Structure formats: C-alpha cells, structure tokens
PDB file of C-alpha atoms in Angstrom:
ATOM      1  CA  ASP A 163      15.029   9.992  60.007  1.00 96.00           C
ATOM      2  CA  ILE A 164      18.364  11.351  61.206  1.00 98.00           C
ATOM      3  CA  GLN A 165      20.078   9.077  63.716  1.00 98.00           C
ATOM      4  CA  MET A 166      22.204  10.647  66.442  1.00 98.00           C
ATOM      5  CA  THR A 167      24.910   8.484  67.989  1.00 98.00           C
ATOM      6  CA  GLN A 168      26.694   9.592  71.137  1.00 98.00           C
ATOM      7  CA  SER A 169      29.843   8.180  72.665  1.00 98.00           C
ATOM      8  CA  PRO A 170      30.708   7.105  75.184  1.00 98.00           C
ATOM      9  CA  SER A 171      27.443   6.020  76.796  1.00 98.00           C
ATOM     10  CA  SER A 172      29.048   6.479  80.202  1.00 97.00           C
ATOM     11  CA  LEU A 173      32.141   8.190  81.461  1.00 96.00           C
ATOM     12  CA  SER A 174      33.865   8.207  84.821  1.00 97.00           C
ATOM     13  CA  ALA A 175      35.975  11.256  85.676  1.00 97.00           C
ATOM     14  CA  SER A 176      37.273  13.330  88.552  1.00 96.00           C
ATOM     15  CA  VAL A 177      36.720  16.929  89.575  1.00 96.00           C
ATOM     16  CA  GLY A 178      39.095  19.088  87.553  1.00 97.00           C
ATOM     17  CA  ASP A 179      39.329  16.672  84.616  1.00 97.00           C
ATOM     18  CA  ARG A 180      38.751  17.702  81.031  1.00 98.00           C
ATOM     19  CA  VAL A 181      36.197  15.511  79.294  1.00 98.00           C
ATOM     20  CA  ALA A 182      34.757  15.255  75.818  1.00 98.00           C
ATOM     21  CA  ILE A 183      31.544  13.680  74.563  1.00 98.00           C
ATOM     22  CA  THR A 184      31.013  13.092  70.878  1.00 98.00           C
ATOM     23  CA  CYS A 185      27.861  13.002  68.802  1.00 98.00           C
ATOM     24  CA  ARG A 186      27.582  11.827  65.210  1.00 98.00           C
ATOM     25  CA  ALA A 187      24.630  12.489  62.933  1.00 98.00           C
ATOM     26  CA  SER A 188      23.678  10.051  60.187  1.00 98.00           C
ATOM     27  CA  GLN A 189      23.590  12.929  57.691  1.00 98.00           C
ATOM     28  CA  SER A 190      24.605  16.555  57.615  1.00 97.00           C
ATOM     29  CA  ILE A 191      22.610  18.743  60.006  1.00 97.00           C
ATOM     30  CA  SER A 192      24.266  22.059  59.200  1.00 96.00           C
ATOM     31  CA  THR A 193      24.549  24.005  62.486  1.00 96.00           C
ATOM     32  CA  TYR A 194      21.411  22.553  64.083  1.00 97.00           C
ATOM     33  CA  LEU A 195      23.073  20.686  66.919  1.00 98.00           C
ATOM     34  CA  ASN A 196      22.138  21.221  70.559  1.00 98.00           C
ATOM     35  CA  TRP A 197      23.418  19.831  73.861  1.00 98.00           C
ATOM     36  CA  TYR A 198      21.387  19.309  77.030  1.00 98.00           C
ATOM     37  CA  GLN A 199      22.266  18.467  80.597  1.00 98.00           C
ATOM     38  CA  GLN A 200      19.881  16.450  82.721  1.00 98.00           C
ATOM     39  CA  LYS A 201      20.120  15.737  86.432  1.00 98.00           C
ATOM     40  CA  PRO A 202      18.093  12.983  88.126  1.00 97.00           C
ATOM     41  CA  GLY A 203      14.441  13.856  88.548  1.00 97.00           C
ATOM     42  CA  LYS A 204      14.786  17.106  86.624  1.00 98.00           C
ATOM     43  CA  ALA A 205      13.872  18.316  83.177  1.00 98.00           C
ATOM     44  CA  PRO A 206      16.721  18.660  80.685  1.00 98.00           C
ATOM     45  CA  LYS A 207      18.436  22.011  80.441  1.00 98.00           C
ATOM     46  CA  LEU A 208      19.698  23.549  77.200  1.00 98.00           C
ATOM     47  CA  LEU A 209      23.460  24.056  77.465  1.00 98.00           C
ATOM     48  CA  ILE A 210      24.648  24.736  73.938  1.00 98.00           C
ATOM     49  CA  TYR A 211      22.809  25.447  70.704  1.00 98.00           C
ATOM     50  CA  ALA A 212      23.942  25.855  67.114  1.00 97.00           C
ATOM     51  CA  ILE A 213      27.018  23.690  67.741  1.00 98.00           C
ATOM     52  CA  PHE A 214      28.961  26.087  69.975  1.00 98.00           C
ATOM     53  CA  ARG A 215      26.747  28.876  71.270  1.00 97.00           C
ATOM     54  CA  LEU A 216      26.342  28.849  75.051  1.00 98.00           C
ATOM     55  CA  GLN A 217      22.862  29.303  76.444  1.00 97.00           C
ATOM     56  CA  SER A 218      22.605  32.240  78.810  1.00 96.00           C
ATOM     57  CA  GLY A 219      23.973  31.446  82.250  1.00 97.00           C
ATOM     58  CA  VAL A 220      25.984  28.396  81.202  1.00 98.00           C
ATOM     59  CA  PRO A 221      29.561  28.457  82.535  1.00 97.00           C
ATOM     60  CA  SER A 222      32.341  28.996  80.046  1.00 98.00           C
ATOM     61  CA  ARG A 223      33.976  25.667  80.956  1.00 98.00           C
ATOM     62  CA  PHE A 224      31.387  24.141  78.603  1.00 98.00           C
ATOM     63  CA  SER A 225      32.153  24.389  74.917  1.00 98.00           C
ATOM     64  CA  GLY A 226      30.918  22.843  71.701  1.00 98.00           C
ATOM     65  CA  SER A 227      32.596  22.212  68.386  1.00 98.00           C
ATOM     66  CA  GLY A 228      32.233  20.313  65.159  1.00 97.00           C
ATOM     67  CA  SER A 229      30.592  20.576  61.797  1.00 95.00           C
ATOM     68  CA  GLY A 230      28.445  18.660  59.363  1.00 93.00           C
ATOM     69  CA  THR A 231      27.962  15.317  61.056  1.00 97.00           C
ATOM     70  CA  ASP A 232      30.515  15.190  63.879  1.00 98.00           C
ATOM     71  CA  PHE A 233      30.237  17.235  67.049  1.00 98.00           C
ATOM     72  CA  THR A 234      31.854  17.415  70.467  1.00 98.00           C
ATOM     73  CA  LEU A 235      30.855  18.736  73.858  1.00 98.00           C
ATOM     74  CA  THR A 236      33.865  19.534  76.031  1.00 98.00           C
ATOM     75  CA  ILE A 237      33.947  20.391  79.709  1.00 98.00           C
ATOM     76  CA  SER A 238      37.313  21.940  80.449  1.00 95.00           C
ATOM     77  CA  SER A 239      37.499  21.424  84.210  1.00 95.00           C
ATOM     78  CA  LEU A 240      34.803  19.287  85.769  1.00 97.00           C
ATOM     79  CA  GLN A 241      32.975  20.694  88.744  1.00 97.00           C
ATOM     80  CA  PRO A 242      30.881  18.637  91.182  1.00 95.00           C
ATOM     81  CA  GLU A 243      27.658  20.029  89.739  1.00 96.00           C
ATOM     82  CA  ASP A 244      28.572  18.800  86.220  1.00 97.00           C
ATOM     83  CA  PHE A 245      27.998  15.140  87.030  1.00 93.00           C
ATOM     84  CA  ALA A 246      24.834  14.467  85.066  1.00 98.00           C
ATOM     85  CA  THR A 247      23.611  12.944  81.814  1.00 98.00           C
ATOM     86  CA  TYR A 248      24.226  14.796  78.564  1.00 98.00           C
ATOM     87  CA  TYR A 249      22.230  14.523  75.357  1.00 98.00           C
ATOM     88  CA  CYS A 250      22.801  15.856  71.893  1.00 98.00           C
ATOM     89  CA  GLN A 251      19.849  16.678  69.645  1.00 98.00           C
ATOM     90  CA  GLN A 252      19.485  17.686  66.038  1.00 98.00           C
ATOM     91  CA  SER A 253      16.973  20.431  65.300  1.00 97.00           C
ATOM     92  CA  TYR A 254      17.542  20.299  61.540  1.00 97.00           C
ATOM     93  CA  SER A 255      14.522  18.238  60.565  1.00 97.00           C
ATOM     94  CA  THR A 256      11.624  16.311  62.047  1.00 96.00           C
ATOM     95  CA  PRO A 257      11.733  14.022  63.933  1.00 97.00           C
ATOM     96  CA  LYS A 258      14.073  16.104  66.102  1.00 98.00           C
ATOM     97  CA  THR A 259      16.062  13.146  67.336  1.00 98.00           C
ATOM     98  CA  PHE A 260      18.219  12.890  70.431  1.00 98.00           C
ATOM     99  CA  GLY A 261      21.357  10.919  71.053  1.00 98.00           C
ATOM    100  CA  GLN A 262      21.067   8.077  73.531  1.00 98.00           C
ATOM    101  CA  GLY A 263      22.801  10.049  76.267  1.00 98.00           C
ATOM    102  CA  THR A 264      26.133  10.030  78.078  1.00 98.00           C
ATOM    103  CA  LYS A 265      26.129   9.547  81.827  1.00 98.00           C
ATOM    104  CA  LEU A 266      29.005  11.389  83.453  1.00 98.00           C
ATOM    105  CA  GLU A 267      29.887   9.882  86.831  1.00 96.00           C
ATOM    106  CA  ILE A 268      32.347  10.721  89.567  1.00 90.00           C
ATOM    107  CA  LYS A 269      35.431   8.513  89.644  1.00 89.00           C
TER     108      LYS A 269
ATOM    109  CA  GLN B 218       9.249  34.696  83.950  1.00 95.00           C
ATOM    110  CA  VAL B 219       8.852  32.323  81.032  1.00 97.00           C
ATOM    111  CA  GLN B 220       7.631  28.955  82.201  1.00 98.00           C
ATOM    112  CA  LEU B 221       5.666  25.881  81.261  1.00 98.00           C
ATOM    113  CA  VAL B 222       3.534  24.215  83.911  1.00 98.00           C
ATOM    114  CA  GLN B 223       2.250  20.718  83.246  1.00 98.00           C
ATOM    115  CA  SER B 224      -0.650  18.786  84.686  1.00 98.00           C
ATOM    116  CA  GLY B 225      -0.231  16.233  87.419  1.00 98.00           C
ATOM    117  CA  ALA B 226       0.694  12.583  87.403  1.00 98.00           C
ATOM    118  CA  GLU B 227      -1.658  10.019  85.911  1.00 98.00           C
ATOM    119  CA  VAL B 228      -2.204   6.314  86.390  1.00 98.00           C
ATOM    120  CA  LYS B 229      -3.973   4.581  83.528  1.00 98.00           C
ATOM    121  CA  LYS B 230      -4.937   1.076  82.548  1.00 98.00           C
ATOM    122  CA  PRO B 231      -3.696  -0.483  79.320  1.00 98.00           C
ATOM    123  CA  GLY B 232      -5.866   0.528  76.403  1.00 98.00           C
ATOM    124  CA  ALA B 233      -6.935   3.815  77.989  1.00 98.00           C
ATOM    125  CA  SER B 234      -5.985   7.334  76.881  1.00 98.00           C
ATOM    126  CA  VAL B 235      -4.184  10.121  78.702  1.00 98.00           C
ATOM    127  CA  LYS B 236      -4.236  13.853  78.069  1.00 98.00           C
ATOM    128  CA  VAL B 237      -1.390  15.968  79.437  1.00 98.00           C
ATOM    129  CA  SER B 238      -1.637  19.738  79.540  1.00 98.00           C
ATOM    130  CA  CYS B 239       1.118  22.329  79.393  1.00 98.00           C
ATOM    131  CA  LYS B 240       0.301  25.934  80.326  1.00 98.00           C
ATOM    132  CA  ALA B 241       2.617  28.615  79.047  1.00 98.00           C
ATOM    133  CA  SER B 242       3.219  31.856  80.898  1.00 97.00           C
ATOM    134  CA  GLY B 243       5.563  34.775  80.418  1.00 97.00           C
ATOM    135  CA  TYR B 244       5.330  34.586  76.637  1.00 97.00           C
ATOM    136  CA  THR B 245       2.720  34.234  73.899  1.00 96.00           C
ATOM    137  CA  LEU B 246       1.917  30.619  73.103  1.00 97.00           C
ATOM    138  CA  THR B 247       1.389  31.415  69.432  1.00 96.00           C
ATOM    139  CA  GLY B 248       4.889  32.850  69.143  1.00 95.00           C
ATOM    140  CA  TYR B 249       6.584  29.450  69.263  1.00 97.00           C
ATOM    141  CA  TYR B 250       6.017  25.814  68.394  1.00 98.00           C
ATOM    142  CA  MET B 251       5.537  23.401  71.275  1.00 98.00           C
ATOM    143  CA  HIS B 252       7.337  20.073  71.347  1.00 98.00           C
ATOM    144  CA  TRP B 253       6.643  16.964  73.382  1.00 98.00           C
ATOM    145  CA  VAL B 254       9.414  14.675  74.596  1.00 98.00           C
ATOM    146  CA  ARG B 255       9.134  11.605  76.754  1.00 98.00           C
ATOM    147  CA  GLN B 256      11.518   9.619  78.936  1.00 98.00           C
ATOM    148  CA  ALA B 257      10.838   6.062  80.052  1.00 98.00           C
ATOM    149  CA  PRO B 258      12.297   5.013  83.412  1.00 98.00           C
ATOM    150  CA  GLY B 259      16.079   4.832  83.204  1.00 97.00           C
ATOM    151  CA  GLN B 260      16.018   5.608  79.479  1.00 98.00           C
ATOM    152  CA  GLY B 261      16.919   8.508  77.228  1.00 98.00           C
ATOM    153  CA  LEU B 262      14.896  11.323  75.715  1.00 98.00           C
ATOM    154  CA  GLU B 263      12.469  10.503  72.926  1.00 98.00           C
ATOM    155  CA  TRP B 264      10.993  13.191  70.683  1.00 98.00           C
ATOM    156  CA  MET B 265       7.288  12.619  70.114  1.00 98.00           C
ATOM    157  CA  GLY B 266       6.190  15.526  67.978  1.00 98.00           C
ATOM    158  CA  ARG B 267       5.360  19.197  67.805  1.00 98.00           C
ATOM    159  CA  ILE B 268       2.491  21.582  67.237  1.00 98.00           C
ATOM    160  CA  ASN B 269       2.329  25.041  65.753  1.00 98.00           C
ATOM    161  CA  PRO B 270      -0.212  26.708  68.077  1.00 97.00           C
ATOM    162  CA  THR B 271      -0.941  29.398  65.518  1.00 96.00           C
ATOM    163  CA  SER B 272      -2.071  27.063  62.735  1.00 97.00           C
ATOM    164  CA  GLY B 273      -2.688  23.869  64.670  1.00 97.00           C
ATOM    165  CA  GLY B 274      -0.335  22.094  62.304  1.00 98.00           C
ATOM    166  CA  THR B 275       1.457  19.089  63.724  1.00 98.00           C
ATOM    167  CA  ASN B 276       4.386  16.776  63.046  1.00 98.00           C
ATOM    168  CA  TYR B 277       4.530  13.446  64.836  1.00 98.00           C
ATOM    169  CA  ALA B 278       7.275  10.880  65.119  1.00 98.00           C
ATOM    170  CA  GLN B 279       6.372   7.841  63.039  1.00 98.00           C
ATOM    171  CA  LYS B 280       6.353   5.680  66.149  1.00 97.00           C
ATOM    172  CA  PHE B 281       3.384   7.599  67.570  1.00 98.00           C
ATOM    173  CA  GLN B 282       1.402   8.225  64.388  1.00 97.00           C
ATOM    174  CA  GLY B 283      -2.197   7.207  64.886  1.00 97.00           C
ATOM    175  CA  ARG B 284      -1.967   7.218  68.671  1.00 98.00           C
ATOM    176  CA  VAL B 285      -0.923  10.765  69.525  1.00 98.00           C
ATOM    177  CA  THR B 286      -2.826  14.008  69.054  1.00 98.00           C
ATOM    178  CA  MET B 287      -1.332  17.380  69.902  1.00 98.00           C
ATOM    179  CA  THR B 288      -3.624  20.362  70.250  1.00 98.00           C
ATOM    180  CA  SER B 289      -3.623  23.796  71.769  1.00 98.00           C
ATOM    181  CA  ASP B 290      -6.078  26.304  73.180  1.00 98.00           C
ATOM    182  CA  THR B 291      -4.580  29.724  72.601  1.00 97.00           C
ATOM    183  CA  SER B 292      -7.286  31.440  74.687  1.00 97.00           C
ATOM    184  CA  ILE B 293      -5.794  29.868  77.792  1.00 98.00           C
ATOM    185  CA  SER B 294      -2.201  29.554  76.549  1.00 98.00           C
ATOM    186  CA  THR B 295      -2.243  25.790  76.924  1.00 98.00           C
ATOM    187  CA  ALA B 296      -0.963  22.938  74.785  1.00 98.00           C
ATOM    188  CA  TYR B 297      -2.129  19.358  75.091  1.00 98.00           C
ATOM    189  CA  MET B 298      -0.769  15.944  74.249  1.00 98.00           C
ATOM    190  CA  ASP B 299      -3.250  13.086  74.027  1.00 98.00           C
ATOM    191  CA  LEU B 300      -1.913   9.530  73.787  1.00 98.00           C
ATOM    192  CA  SER B 301      -4.384   6.714  73.178  1.00 98.00           C
ATOM    193  CA  ARG B 302      -4.339   2.906  73.346  1.00 98.00           C
ATOM    194  CA  LEU B 303      -1.831   3.049  76.169  1.00 98.00           C
ATOM    195  CA  ARG B 304       0.553   0.148  76.756  1.00 98.00           C
ATOM    196  CA  SER B 305       2.837  -0.607  79.676  1.00 98.00           C
ATOM    197  CA  ASP B 306       5.828   0.668  77.701  1.00 98.00           C
ATOM    198  CA  ASP B 307       4.190   4.113  77.532  1.00 98.00           C
ATOM    199  CA  THR B 308       5.028   4.474  81.213  1.00 98.00           C
ATOM    200  CA  ALA B 309       7.261   7.533  81.188  1.00 98.00           C
ATOM    201  CA  VAL B 310       7.731  11.150  82.138  1.00 98.00           C
ATOM    202  CA  TYR B 311       6.256  13.379  79.454  1.00 99.00           C
ATOM    203  CA  TYR B 312       7.670  16.844  78.911  1.00 99.00           C
ATOM    204  CA  CYS B 313       6.519  19.816  76.883  1.00 98.00           C
ATOM    205  CA  ALA B 314       9.302  22.088  75.681  1.00 98.00           C
ATOM    206  CA  ARG B 315       9.567  25.316  73.717  1.00 98.00           C
ATOM    207  CA  PRO B 316      11.958  25.568  70.766  1.00 96.00           C
ATOM    208  CA  ASN B 317      13.561  28.954  70.316  1.00 92.00           C
ATOM    209  CA  PRO B 318      14.396  29.994  66.747  1.00 91.00           C
ATOM    210  CA  SER B 319      16.901  32.477  68.182  1.00 91.00           C
ATOM    211  CA  ARG B 320      18.642  29.497  69.805  1.00 90.00           C
ATOM    212  CA  GLY B 321      18.909  27.295  66.736  1.00 89.00           C
ATOM    213  CA  ASN B 322      15.521  25.809  67.676  1.00 94.00           C
ATOM    214  CA  GLY B 323      17.067  24.366  70.795  1.00 96.00           C
ATOM    215  CA  LEU B 324      14.498  23.581  73.482  1.00 98.00           C
ATOM    216  CA  ASP B 325      15.172  26.410  75.906  1.00 97.00           C
ATOM    217  CA  VAL B 326      12.146  26.151  78.189  1.00 98.00           C
ATOM    218  CA  TRP B 327      10.824  22.869  79.586  1.00 98.00           C
ATOM    219  CA  GLY B 328       7.856  21.911  81.670  1.00 98.00           C
ATOM    220  CA  GLN B 329       8.451  20.101  84.935  1.00 98.00           C
ATOM    221  CA  GLY B 330       7.326  16.788  83.461  1.00 98.00           C
ATOM    222  CA  THR B 331       4.222  14.667  83.943  1.00 98.00           C
ATOM    223  CA  THR B 332       4.580  11.075  85.083  1.00 98.00           C
ATOM    224  CA  VAL B 333       2.247   8.667  83.339  1.00 98.00           C
ATOM    225  CA  ILE B 334       2.072   5.142  84.685  1.00 98.00           C
ATOM    226  CA  VAL B 335       0.304   2.486  82.660  1.00 98.00           C
ATOM    227  CA  SER B 336      -0.551  -0.527  84.749  1.00 98.00           C
ATOM    228  CA  SER B 337      -3.365  -3.002  85.096  1.00 96.00           C
TER     229      SER B 337
END
C-alpha cells in the first residue's frame, strides 16, 4: 500500500497569510495526487487534482505543485472561508489512501 | 445536477450489520466507479473500497476484507455498502464518492454522509 504523509498536522495562520501544506507518498504516484478541503460537518470537497489542476469553481489563490513523491498545496492569501482541514490523496493505485489531514486554524 | 444522496443515520449493536445506500442522479451510475470512504469522530478520511457498477467488480482495503460488501443496482442508480460484524470502532460517518477520470480520478462528487453508531 502507498502511504501518504502530510505535514504539518495543524497550522495556525492569519487572514492574508501565505501557507503551504506538504504531502509525501511512500512511492512514486506519477500525477495522481489530489487535494480536498473539509469543513466541520460537511463532506470533503475536491480542490485540486492531478497535482496542480484546479477543480471548477476553486479560487486561484489555491495552487498545487510537486512531482513523483513530494507535493505541496499552497494558499497564497488566506481568506476566512479557507480555515478548514485539508487532505491529500493518491489515486494511483488501490487502496486510494489519504494523508492524515492538516487542520488550518485562525491565529 | 449531479448528486449522490445517501440513506439516513443508523444505530446498531456490536456484531450486527449495516447497509448504507447511495443514490446517484444527474449522471449514469454505470459511467463511473463508486468509492466508499469513512471518517471516525475527530479522525481523518479512510478509503474503504470501490465498485465498478458496470461489472460489479470490487476492490476493498485489506482492513475491511471479509467484512465489507459493495454492490449496486443499476436499475435504480444506487450503490450499497454493507459492513458486517460491527464493532464500536466502526462508529463513523460513511461517504460514497464518485471518481472522475477526467479529474485524475479525484473524487469530485460526494454524498452527504451517513452516520453509523455502533453501541450496545
């Protein structure tokens, strides 16, 4: 199984800050890396797929980068609605494992 | 619009089984796999498995092998996830989600979630 390791597990930041969340796969997953945002009591929402491609309707302040085994989700200027938990997921092979999540909190 | 609507919350005793349904609308069920993901209280997302509604073929996470069965009824555009021999640590929100090959197989449509509580 491919293990996905996210860091940090939690992050405290202010509105307007630039933040980055990293995700490392235990083996190469080509371009099959997705990012999700989840707010309390809600289903996750696909933000970015294939490393850097924004899902329709996602603001351009979100971006993804990386290759092979190391990936990053960046939010360029945090907005109040961005405080949530973020998960990476590999869709390269089954089981389609998720990272453990990064909780982004208001400082 | 494309949506997945899941069945309502369940309370089960340890050792029982639960069957969660997921009705697809706005698209053809057989056009996409269906995945199941669960989330225990305060925990992260856990991938359970997937079904190909066209063939009925399934892939399950090793952790759930022997206890989970995923099926579908294409005549009513509904997928099902059956989990047996329930334990207290199966208490979780269970989601169905559609992977989109045009989105790198990212899960672009999610059900609203079904809460399953396992308690004696």
